[in-house]
Short mmCIF file of C-alpha atoms in Angstrom, two decimals:
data_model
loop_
_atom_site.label_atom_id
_atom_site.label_comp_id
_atom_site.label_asym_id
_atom_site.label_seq_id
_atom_site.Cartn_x
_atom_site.Cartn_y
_atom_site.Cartn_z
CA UNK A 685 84.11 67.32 91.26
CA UNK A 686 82.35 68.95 94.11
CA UNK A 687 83.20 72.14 93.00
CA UNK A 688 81.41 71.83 89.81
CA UNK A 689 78.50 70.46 91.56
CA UNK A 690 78.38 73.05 93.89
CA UNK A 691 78.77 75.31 90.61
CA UNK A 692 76.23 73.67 88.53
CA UNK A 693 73.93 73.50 91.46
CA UNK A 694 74.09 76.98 92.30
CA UNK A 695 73.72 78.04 88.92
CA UNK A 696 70.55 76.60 87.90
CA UNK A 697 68.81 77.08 91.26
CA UNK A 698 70.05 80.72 91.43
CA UNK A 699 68.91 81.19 87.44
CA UNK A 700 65.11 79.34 88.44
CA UNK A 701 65.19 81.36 91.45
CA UNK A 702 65.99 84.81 90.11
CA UNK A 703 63.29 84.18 87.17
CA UNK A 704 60.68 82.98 89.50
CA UNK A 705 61.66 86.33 91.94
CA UNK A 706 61.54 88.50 88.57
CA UNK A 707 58.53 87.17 87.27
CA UNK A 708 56.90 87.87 90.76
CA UNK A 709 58.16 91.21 90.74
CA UNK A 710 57.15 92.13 87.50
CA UNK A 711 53.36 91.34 88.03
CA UNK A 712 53.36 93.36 90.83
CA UNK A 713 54.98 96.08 88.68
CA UNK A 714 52.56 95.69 86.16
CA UNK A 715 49.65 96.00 88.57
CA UNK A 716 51.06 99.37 89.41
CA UNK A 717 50.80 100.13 85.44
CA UNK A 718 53.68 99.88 83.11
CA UNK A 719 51.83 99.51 80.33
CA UNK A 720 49.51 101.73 81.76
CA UNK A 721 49.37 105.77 80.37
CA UNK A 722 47.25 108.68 81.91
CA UNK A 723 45.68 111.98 80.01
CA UNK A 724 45.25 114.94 82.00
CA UNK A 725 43.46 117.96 80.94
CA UNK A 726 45.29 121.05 79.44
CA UNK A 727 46.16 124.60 81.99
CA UNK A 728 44.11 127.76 82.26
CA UNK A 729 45.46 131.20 81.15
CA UNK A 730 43.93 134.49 82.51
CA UNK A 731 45.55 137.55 82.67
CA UNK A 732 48.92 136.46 82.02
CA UNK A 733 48.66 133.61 84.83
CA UNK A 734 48.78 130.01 83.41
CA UNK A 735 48.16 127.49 85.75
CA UNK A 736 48.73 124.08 85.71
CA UNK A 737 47.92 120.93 83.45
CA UNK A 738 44.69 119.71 84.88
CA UNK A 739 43.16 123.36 85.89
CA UNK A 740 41.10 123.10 82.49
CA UNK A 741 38.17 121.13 81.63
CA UNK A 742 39.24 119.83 77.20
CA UNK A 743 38.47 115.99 77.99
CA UNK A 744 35.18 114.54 77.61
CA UNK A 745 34.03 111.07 77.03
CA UNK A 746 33.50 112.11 73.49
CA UNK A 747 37.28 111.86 73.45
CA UNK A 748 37.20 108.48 75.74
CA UNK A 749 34.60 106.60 72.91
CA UNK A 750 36.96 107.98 70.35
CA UNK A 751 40.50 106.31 71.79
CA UNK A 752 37.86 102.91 71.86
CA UNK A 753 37.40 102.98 68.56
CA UNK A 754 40.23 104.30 67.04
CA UNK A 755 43.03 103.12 68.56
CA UNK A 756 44.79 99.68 68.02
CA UNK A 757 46.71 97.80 70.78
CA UNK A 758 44.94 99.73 73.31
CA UNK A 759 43.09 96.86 75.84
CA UNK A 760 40.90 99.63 78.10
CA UNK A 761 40.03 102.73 78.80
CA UNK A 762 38.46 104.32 81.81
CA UNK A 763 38.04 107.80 83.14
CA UNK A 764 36.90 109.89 86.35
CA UNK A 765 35.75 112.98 87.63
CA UNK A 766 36.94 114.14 91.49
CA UNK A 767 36.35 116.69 94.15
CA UNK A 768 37.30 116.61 97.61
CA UNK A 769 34.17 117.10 99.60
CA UNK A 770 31.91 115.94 102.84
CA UNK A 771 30.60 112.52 103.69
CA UNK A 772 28.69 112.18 106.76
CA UNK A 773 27.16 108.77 108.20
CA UNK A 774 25.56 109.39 111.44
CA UNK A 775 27.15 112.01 113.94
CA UNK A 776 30.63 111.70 112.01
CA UNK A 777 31.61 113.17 109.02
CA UNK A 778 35.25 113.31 106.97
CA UNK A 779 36.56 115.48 104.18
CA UNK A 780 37.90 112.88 101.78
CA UNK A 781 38.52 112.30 98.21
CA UNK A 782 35.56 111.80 95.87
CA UNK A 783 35.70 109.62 92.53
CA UNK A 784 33.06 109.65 90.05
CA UNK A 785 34.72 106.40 88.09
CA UNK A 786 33.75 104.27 85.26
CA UNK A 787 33.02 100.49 86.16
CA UNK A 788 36.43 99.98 84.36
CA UNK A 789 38.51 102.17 86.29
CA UNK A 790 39.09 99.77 89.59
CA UNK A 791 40.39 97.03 87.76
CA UNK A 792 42.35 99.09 85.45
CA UNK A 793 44.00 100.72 88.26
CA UNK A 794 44.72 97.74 90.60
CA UNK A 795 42.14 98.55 93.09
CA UNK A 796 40.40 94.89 94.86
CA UNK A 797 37.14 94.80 96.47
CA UNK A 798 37.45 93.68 100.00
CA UNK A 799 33.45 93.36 101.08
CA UNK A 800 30.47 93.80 98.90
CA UNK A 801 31.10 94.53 95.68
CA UNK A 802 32.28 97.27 92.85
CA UNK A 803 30.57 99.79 90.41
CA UNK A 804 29.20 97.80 87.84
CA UNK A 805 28.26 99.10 84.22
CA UNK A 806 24.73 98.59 85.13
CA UNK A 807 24.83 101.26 88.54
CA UNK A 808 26.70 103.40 85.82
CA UNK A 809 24.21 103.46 83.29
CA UNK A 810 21.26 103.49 85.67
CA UNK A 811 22.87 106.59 87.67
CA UNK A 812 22.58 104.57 90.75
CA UNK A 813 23.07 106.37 94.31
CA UNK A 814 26.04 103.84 95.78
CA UNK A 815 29.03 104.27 96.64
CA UNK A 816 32.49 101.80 97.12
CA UNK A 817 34.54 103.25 100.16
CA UNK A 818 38.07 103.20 101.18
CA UNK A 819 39.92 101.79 104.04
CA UNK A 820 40.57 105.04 105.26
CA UNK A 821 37.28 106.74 104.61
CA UNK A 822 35.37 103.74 106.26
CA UNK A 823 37.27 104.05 109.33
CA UNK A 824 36.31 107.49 109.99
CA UNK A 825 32.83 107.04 109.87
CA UNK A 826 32.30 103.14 111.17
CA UNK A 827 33.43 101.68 114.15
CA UNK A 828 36.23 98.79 113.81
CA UNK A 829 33.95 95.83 114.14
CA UNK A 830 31.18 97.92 112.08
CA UNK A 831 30.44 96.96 108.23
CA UNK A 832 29.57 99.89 106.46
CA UNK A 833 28.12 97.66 103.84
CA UNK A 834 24.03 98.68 102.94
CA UNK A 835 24.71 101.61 105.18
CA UNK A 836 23.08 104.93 103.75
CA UNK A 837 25.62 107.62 103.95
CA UNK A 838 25.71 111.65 103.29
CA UNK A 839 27.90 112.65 100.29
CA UNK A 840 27.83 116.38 99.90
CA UNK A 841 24.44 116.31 101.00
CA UNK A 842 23.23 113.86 98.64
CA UNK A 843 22.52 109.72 99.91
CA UNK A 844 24.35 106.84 99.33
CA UNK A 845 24.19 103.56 99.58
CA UNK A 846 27.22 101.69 100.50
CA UNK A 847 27.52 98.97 98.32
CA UNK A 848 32.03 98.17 98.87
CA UNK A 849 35.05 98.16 100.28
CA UNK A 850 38.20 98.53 99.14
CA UNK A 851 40.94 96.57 100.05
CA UNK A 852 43.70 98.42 101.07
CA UNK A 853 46.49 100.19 98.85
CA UNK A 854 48.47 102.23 101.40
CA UNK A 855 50.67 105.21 101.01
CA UNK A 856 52.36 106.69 97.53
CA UNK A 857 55.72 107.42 97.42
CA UNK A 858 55.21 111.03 98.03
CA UNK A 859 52.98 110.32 101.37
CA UNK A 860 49.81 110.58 100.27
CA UNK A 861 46.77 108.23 101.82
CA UNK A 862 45.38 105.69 98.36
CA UNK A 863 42.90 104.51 100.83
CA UNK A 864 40.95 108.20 101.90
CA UNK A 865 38.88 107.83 98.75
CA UNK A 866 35.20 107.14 98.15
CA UNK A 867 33.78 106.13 94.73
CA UNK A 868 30.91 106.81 92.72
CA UNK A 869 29.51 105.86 89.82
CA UNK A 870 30.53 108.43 86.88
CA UNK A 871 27.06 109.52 85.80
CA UNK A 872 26.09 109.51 89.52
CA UNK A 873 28.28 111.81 90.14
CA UNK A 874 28.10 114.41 87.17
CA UNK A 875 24.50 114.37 87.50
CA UNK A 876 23.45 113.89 90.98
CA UNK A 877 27.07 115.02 93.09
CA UNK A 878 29.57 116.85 91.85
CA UNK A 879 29.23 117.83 87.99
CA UNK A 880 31.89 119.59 86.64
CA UNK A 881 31.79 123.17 87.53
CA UNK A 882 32.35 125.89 85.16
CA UNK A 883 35.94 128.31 85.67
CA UNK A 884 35.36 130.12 89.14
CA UNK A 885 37.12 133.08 87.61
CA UNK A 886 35.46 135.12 84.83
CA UNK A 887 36.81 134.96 81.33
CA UNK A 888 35.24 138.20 80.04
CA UNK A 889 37.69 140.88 79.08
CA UNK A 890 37.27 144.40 80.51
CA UNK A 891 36.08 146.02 76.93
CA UNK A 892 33.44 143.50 76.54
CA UNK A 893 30.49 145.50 74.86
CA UNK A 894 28.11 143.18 76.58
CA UNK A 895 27.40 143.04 79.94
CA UNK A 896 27.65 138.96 81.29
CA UNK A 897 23.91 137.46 82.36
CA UNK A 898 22.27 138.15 85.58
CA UNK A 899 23.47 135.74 88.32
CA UNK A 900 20.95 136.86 91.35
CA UNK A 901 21.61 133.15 93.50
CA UNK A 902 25.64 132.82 92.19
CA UNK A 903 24.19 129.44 90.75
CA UNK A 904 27.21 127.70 89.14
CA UNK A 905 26.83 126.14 85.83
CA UNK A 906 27.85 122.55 85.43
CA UNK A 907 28.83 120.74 82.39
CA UNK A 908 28.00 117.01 81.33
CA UNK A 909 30.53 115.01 79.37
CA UNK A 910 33.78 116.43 80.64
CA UNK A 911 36.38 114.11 82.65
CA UNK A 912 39.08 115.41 84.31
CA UNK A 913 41.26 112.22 83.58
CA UNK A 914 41.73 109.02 81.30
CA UNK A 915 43.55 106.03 81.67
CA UNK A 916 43.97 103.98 79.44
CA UNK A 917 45.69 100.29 79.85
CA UNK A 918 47.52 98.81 76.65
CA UNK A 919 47.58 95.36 75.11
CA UNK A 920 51.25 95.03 76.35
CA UNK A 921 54.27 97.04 77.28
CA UNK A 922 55.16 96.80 73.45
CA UNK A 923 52.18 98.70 72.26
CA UNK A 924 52.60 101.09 74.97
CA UNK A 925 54.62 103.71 72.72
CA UNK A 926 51.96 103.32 69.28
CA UNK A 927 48.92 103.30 71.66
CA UNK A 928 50.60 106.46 73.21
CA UNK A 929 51.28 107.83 69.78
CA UNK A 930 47.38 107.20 68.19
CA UNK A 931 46.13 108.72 71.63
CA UNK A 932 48.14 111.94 70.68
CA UNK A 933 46.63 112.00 67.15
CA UNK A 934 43.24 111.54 67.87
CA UNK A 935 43.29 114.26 70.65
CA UNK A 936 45.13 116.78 68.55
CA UNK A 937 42.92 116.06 65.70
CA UNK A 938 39.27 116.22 67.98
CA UNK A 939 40.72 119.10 69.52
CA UNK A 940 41.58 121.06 66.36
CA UNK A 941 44.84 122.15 67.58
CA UNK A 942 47.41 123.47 64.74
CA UNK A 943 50.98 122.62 63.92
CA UNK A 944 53.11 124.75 66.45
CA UNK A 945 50.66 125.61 69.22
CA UNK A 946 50.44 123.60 72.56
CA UNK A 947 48.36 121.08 73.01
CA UNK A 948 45.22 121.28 75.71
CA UNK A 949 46.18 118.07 77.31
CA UNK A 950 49.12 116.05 78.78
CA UNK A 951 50.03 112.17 78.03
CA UNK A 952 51.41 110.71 81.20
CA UNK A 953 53.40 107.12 81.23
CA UNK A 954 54.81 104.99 84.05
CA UNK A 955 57.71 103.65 81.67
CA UNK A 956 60.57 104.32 84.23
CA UNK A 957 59.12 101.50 86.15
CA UNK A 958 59.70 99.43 83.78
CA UNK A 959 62.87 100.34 82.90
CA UNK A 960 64.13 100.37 86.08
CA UNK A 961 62.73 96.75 86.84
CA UNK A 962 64.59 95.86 83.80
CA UNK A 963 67.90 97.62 85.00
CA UNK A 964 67.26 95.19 88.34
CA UNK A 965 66.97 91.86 86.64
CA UNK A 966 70.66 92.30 84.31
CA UNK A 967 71.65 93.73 87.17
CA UNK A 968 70.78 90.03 89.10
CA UNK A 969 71.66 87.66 86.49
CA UNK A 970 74.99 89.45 86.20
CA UNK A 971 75.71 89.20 89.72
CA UNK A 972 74.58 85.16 89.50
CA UNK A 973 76.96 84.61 86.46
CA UNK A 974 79.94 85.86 88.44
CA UNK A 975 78.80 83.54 91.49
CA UNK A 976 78.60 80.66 89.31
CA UNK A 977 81.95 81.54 87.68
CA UNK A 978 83.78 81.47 90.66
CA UNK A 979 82.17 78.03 92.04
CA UNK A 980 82.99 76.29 88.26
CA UNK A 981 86.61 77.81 88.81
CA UNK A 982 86.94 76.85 92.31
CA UNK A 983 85.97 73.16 91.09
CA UNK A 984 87.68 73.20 87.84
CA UNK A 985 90.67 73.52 89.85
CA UNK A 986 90.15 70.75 92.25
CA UNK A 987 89.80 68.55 89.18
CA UNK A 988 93.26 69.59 88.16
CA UNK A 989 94.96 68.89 91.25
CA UNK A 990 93.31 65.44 91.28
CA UNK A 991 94.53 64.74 87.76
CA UNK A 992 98.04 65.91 88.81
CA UNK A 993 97.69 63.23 92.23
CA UNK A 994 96.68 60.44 89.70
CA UNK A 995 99.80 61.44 86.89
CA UNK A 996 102.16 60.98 89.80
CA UNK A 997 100.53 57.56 91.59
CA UNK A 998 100.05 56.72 87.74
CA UNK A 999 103.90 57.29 86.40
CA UNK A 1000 105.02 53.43 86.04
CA UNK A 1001 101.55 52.57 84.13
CA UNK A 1002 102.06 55.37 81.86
CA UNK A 1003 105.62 54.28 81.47
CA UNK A 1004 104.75 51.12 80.88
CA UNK A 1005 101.16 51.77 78.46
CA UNK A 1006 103.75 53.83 76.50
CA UNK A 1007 106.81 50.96 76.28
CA UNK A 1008 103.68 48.27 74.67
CA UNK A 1009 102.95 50.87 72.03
CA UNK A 1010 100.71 53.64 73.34
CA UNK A 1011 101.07 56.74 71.42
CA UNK A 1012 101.11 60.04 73.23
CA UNK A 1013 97.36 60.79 71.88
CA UNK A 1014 96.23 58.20 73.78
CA UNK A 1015 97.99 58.73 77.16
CA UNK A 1016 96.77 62.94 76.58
CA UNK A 1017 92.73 61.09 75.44
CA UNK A 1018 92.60 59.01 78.69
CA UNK A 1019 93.12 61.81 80.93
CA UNK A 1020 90.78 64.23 79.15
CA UNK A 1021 88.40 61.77 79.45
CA UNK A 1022 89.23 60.95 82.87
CA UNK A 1023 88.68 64.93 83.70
CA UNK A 1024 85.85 65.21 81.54
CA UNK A 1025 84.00 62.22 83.18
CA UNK A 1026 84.75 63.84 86.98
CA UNK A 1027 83.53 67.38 85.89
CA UNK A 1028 80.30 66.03 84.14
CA UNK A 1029 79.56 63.40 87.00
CA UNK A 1030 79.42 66.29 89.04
CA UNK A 1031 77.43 68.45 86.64
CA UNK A 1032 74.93 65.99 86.86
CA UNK A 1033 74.75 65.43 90.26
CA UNK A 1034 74.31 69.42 90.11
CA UNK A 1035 72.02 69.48 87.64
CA UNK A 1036 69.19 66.87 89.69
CA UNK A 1037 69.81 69.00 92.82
CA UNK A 1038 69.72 72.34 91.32
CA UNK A 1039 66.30 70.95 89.79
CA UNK A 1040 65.00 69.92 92.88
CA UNK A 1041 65.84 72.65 95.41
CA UNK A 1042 63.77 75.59 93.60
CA UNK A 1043 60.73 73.29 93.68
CA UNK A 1044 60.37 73.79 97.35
CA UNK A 1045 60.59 77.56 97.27
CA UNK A 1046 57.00 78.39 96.08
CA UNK A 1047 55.09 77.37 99.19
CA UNK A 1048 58.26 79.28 100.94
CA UNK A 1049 58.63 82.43 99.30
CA UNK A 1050 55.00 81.81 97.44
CA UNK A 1051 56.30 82.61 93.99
CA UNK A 1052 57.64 80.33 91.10
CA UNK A 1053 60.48 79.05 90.48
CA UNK A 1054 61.12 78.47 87.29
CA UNK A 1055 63.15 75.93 85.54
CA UNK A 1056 65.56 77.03 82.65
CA UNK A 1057 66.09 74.75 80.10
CA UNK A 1058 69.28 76.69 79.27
CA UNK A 1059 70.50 76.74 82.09
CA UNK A 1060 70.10 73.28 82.58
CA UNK A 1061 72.14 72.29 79.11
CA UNK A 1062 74.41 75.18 79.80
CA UNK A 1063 75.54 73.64 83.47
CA UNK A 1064 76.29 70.42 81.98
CA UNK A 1065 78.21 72.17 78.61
CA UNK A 1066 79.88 74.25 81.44
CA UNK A 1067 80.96 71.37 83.64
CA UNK A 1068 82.55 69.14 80.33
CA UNK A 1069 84.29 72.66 79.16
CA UNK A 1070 85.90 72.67 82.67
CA UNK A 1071 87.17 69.05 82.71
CA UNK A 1072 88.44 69.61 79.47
CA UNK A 1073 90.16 73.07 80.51
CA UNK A 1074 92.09 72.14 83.74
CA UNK A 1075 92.33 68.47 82.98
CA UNK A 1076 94.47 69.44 79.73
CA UNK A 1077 97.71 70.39 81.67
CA UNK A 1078 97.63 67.36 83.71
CA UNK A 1079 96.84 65.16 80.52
CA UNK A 1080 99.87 67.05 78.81
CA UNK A 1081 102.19 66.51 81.26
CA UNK A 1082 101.30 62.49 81.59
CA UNK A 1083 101.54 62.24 77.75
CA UNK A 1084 104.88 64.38 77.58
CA UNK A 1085 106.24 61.55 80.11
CA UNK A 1086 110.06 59.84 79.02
CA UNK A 1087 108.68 56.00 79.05
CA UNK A 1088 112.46 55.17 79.73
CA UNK A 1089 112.14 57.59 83.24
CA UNK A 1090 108.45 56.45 83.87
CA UNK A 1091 109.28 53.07 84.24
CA UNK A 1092 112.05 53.50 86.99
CA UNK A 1093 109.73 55.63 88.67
CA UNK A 1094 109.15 54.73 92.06
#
C-alpha cells in the first residue's frame, strides 16, 4: 500500500510538475521566436565575387505591405534598417549598433522597455528625432545613477532625444552584446540618419560607351523604401510552414524571378528550437514514466507479500469457509478484492497528496503546476491494475487450498 501511494503520488506531482516546467519553458522559447521567421536580402556579384546574403539592398516595404495583405496566418510583420555608427552625449561617445525599427519590431522580437517608453507608430509616421537605448549603449555614455531619459544625444551627427530604455537581453550564443544597440524610428532613420546607401563599388562594366555622372563632392546616393530585414511573427507554430511558404511566393512573384534562377532573398526560421524543446519534454515524461513504474512495482509487490502473510494467518478460515460450501471463486474474489481495496486505498491517498504538493510550487519555482486529469484517473486505474496483478497469485494459492489440510492447519 505505501508503495502505490508513493507511486501514485509521485506520478501525478511529477506529471503536474513537468507540464507546469514545460509550459514555462516553452513561453520563454516562444519569446525567443519559434514561430517567428526572418527575410534577409539577396548577395552581390561583381566581377566574379559574390558576397553574402544580406550585401544587397531587394527588400523594401513595398514587399513588407505586400506579406500584410497577402498572407494568411501571418500575426505581424516588422522590419529595420542598421549601421554601426557614432553616438556622442556630452564628452563621451561609443560606436554601437544603430536600428532604424518599425514600432512593431520590439515587441515582435521580445525586447521590454525598462524606463520611458518605446517607438510608437505615431514618432514613426511623424519622423520624430528619439531614440530607445540599450543597456549597454546607456552605460557608456551615462553615469550609473544617471537616467538618460529626455537627454539630447549625438547620433552620427544628427540629435536625439532619448525617449527609452531597454531592459536587458544579454549575450547570444555566439558572444555577441543584444544590449549595445540604439533604436530609431524607421523613417527617422532613412530620412534624417542613415538612409540606405547605394553599392560602394561601381557596377559599370569596362566597355561602357558612356562615361558614369560627375561626382565632384563623392556625395553618396541614398535610397528610400529599402529594408535590410523582415520579421515576421506567425499566428502559431502551425502556420509557421504556410506563412513561410506564401512569404516565398509573394517575394518570388514581386521580384520577378524565373523558374530555375536564385532567388534575391533568404527565408530564415528558428524551428530547431522548437524541435529541440519538443525532443526535451518526451525526453522528461519518459524518464517520469519509468520512475513511476518502478514505485507502482516496488508497491505492487509489498501488496503481494501482505496477501501471502494473510493466506498463511488465514489457512483454518479458508479451510473452514470452504468445508460450509464456499466455492473456489469465492475464496480467489475475496482476495482480489482484498488486494484491490489495499492498492486503491493507497492510490487515493496518492492521488489527494499528489494534488496538493504541486500547488505549493508556483510561489516556489514561480511557474504552474498543472493538474492532469489523466493522470489523475490513470494513478487510480494504475493502482486497481496492480492489486489485481500481484494480489492474483496470493488469491490463487488461498483458493487452490485442500479444505481437508486447511483445517488441521495450525
Amino acid at each position: 500500500m505505501l508503495g502505490v501511494f508513493i507511486g501514485v503520488a509521485a506520478l501525478i506531482a511529477m506529471v503536474a510538475v513537468e507540464q507546469g516546467a514545460n509550459e514555462a519553458v516553452l513561453k520563454q522559447i516562444e519569446s525567443l521566436g519559434t514561430n517567428l521567421f526572418v527575410v534577409v536580402p539577396g548577395a552581390t556579384a561583381f566581377g566574379g565575387a559574390r558576397a553574402g546574403f544580406g550585401s544587397a539592398s531587394t527588400l523594401t516595404t513595398a514587399d513588407v505591405n505586400a506579406i500584410r495583405r497577402e498572407t494568411m496566418g501571418v500575426g505581424s510583420v516588422s522590419y529595420l534598417i542598421r549601421q554601426s555608427g557614432q553616438i556622442q552625449y556630452m564628452n563621451r561617445n561609443w560606436t554601437t549598433n544603430i536600428q532604424g525599427v518599425s514600432a512593431n519590431y520590439p515587441p515582435i522580437t521580445n525586447w521590454r522597455i525598462l524606463d520611458g517608453r518605446g517607438i510608437s507608430g505615431d514618432d514613426e509616421r511623424s519622423t520624430a528625432l528619439v531614440a530607445v537605448l540599450g543597456q549597454s549603449a546607456a552605460r557608456q555614455l551615462f553615469d550609473p545613477d544617471q537616467s538618460p531619459i529626455g537627454a539630447t544625444i549625438q547620433v552620427k551627427s544628427t540629435p536625439l532625444r532619448v525617449i527609452g530604455l531597454l531592459a536587458p537581453k544579454g549575450q547570444t550564443a555566439y558572444g555577441q552584446d543584444q544590449d549595445d544597440v540604439i533604436m530609431v524610428p524607421f523613417t527617422s532613420a532613412e530620412r534624417k540618419i542613415l538612409g540606405v546607401a547605394a553599392l560602394s563599388q561601381s557596377q559599370t562594366p569596362l566597355n561602357w560607351v558612356y562615361p558614369p555622372s560627375p561626382n565632384p563632392y563623392n556625395l553618396q546616393s541614398r535610397l528610400t523604401g529599402f529594408v535590410n530585414q523582415i520579421y515576421i511573427q506567425a499566428s502559431s507554430q502551425g502556420d509557421l510552414s504556410d506563412a513561410v511558404e506564401q512569404v516565398n511566393h509573394i517575394l518570388t512573384r514581386r521580384h520577378n524571378i524565373r523558374p530555375g534562377q536564385p532567388n534575391d532573398f533568404s527565408v530564415r526560421n528558428l524551428s530547431q528550437i522548437a524541435e529541440t524543446a519538443e525532443g526535451s519534454s518526451r525526453t522528461m515524461a519518459v524518464l517520469l514514466a519509468a520512475v513511476a513504474s518502478i514505485s507502482l512495482l516496488v508497491g505492487g509487490i509489498g501488496i503481494m507479500n501482505i496477501l501471502l502473510v494473510s493466506v498463511t494467518e488465514r489457512t483454518r478460515e479458508i479451510g473452514l469457509r470452504m468445508a460450509i460450501g464456499a466455492r473456489r471463486i469465492h475464496v480467489l474474489l475475496q482476495f482480489l478484492a482484498e488486494a484491490v481495496f489495499l492498492s486503491v486505498s493507497g492510490g487515493l491517498a496518492g492521488i489527494l497528496t499528489g494534488v496538493a504538493f504541486p500547488l505549493a510550487l508556483p510561489p516556489l519555482f514561480g511557474w504552474p503546476a498543472l493538474i492532469s486529469l489523466s493522470a489523475v484517473l490513470g494513478g487510480l486505474a494504475f493502482s486497481a491494475a496492480v492489486g489485481i496483478f500481484f494480489g492474483y497469485y496470493p488469491a490463487r494459492k488461498a483458493a487452490r487450498l485442500n479444505p481437508i489440510e486447511a483445517l488441521r492447519y495450525e
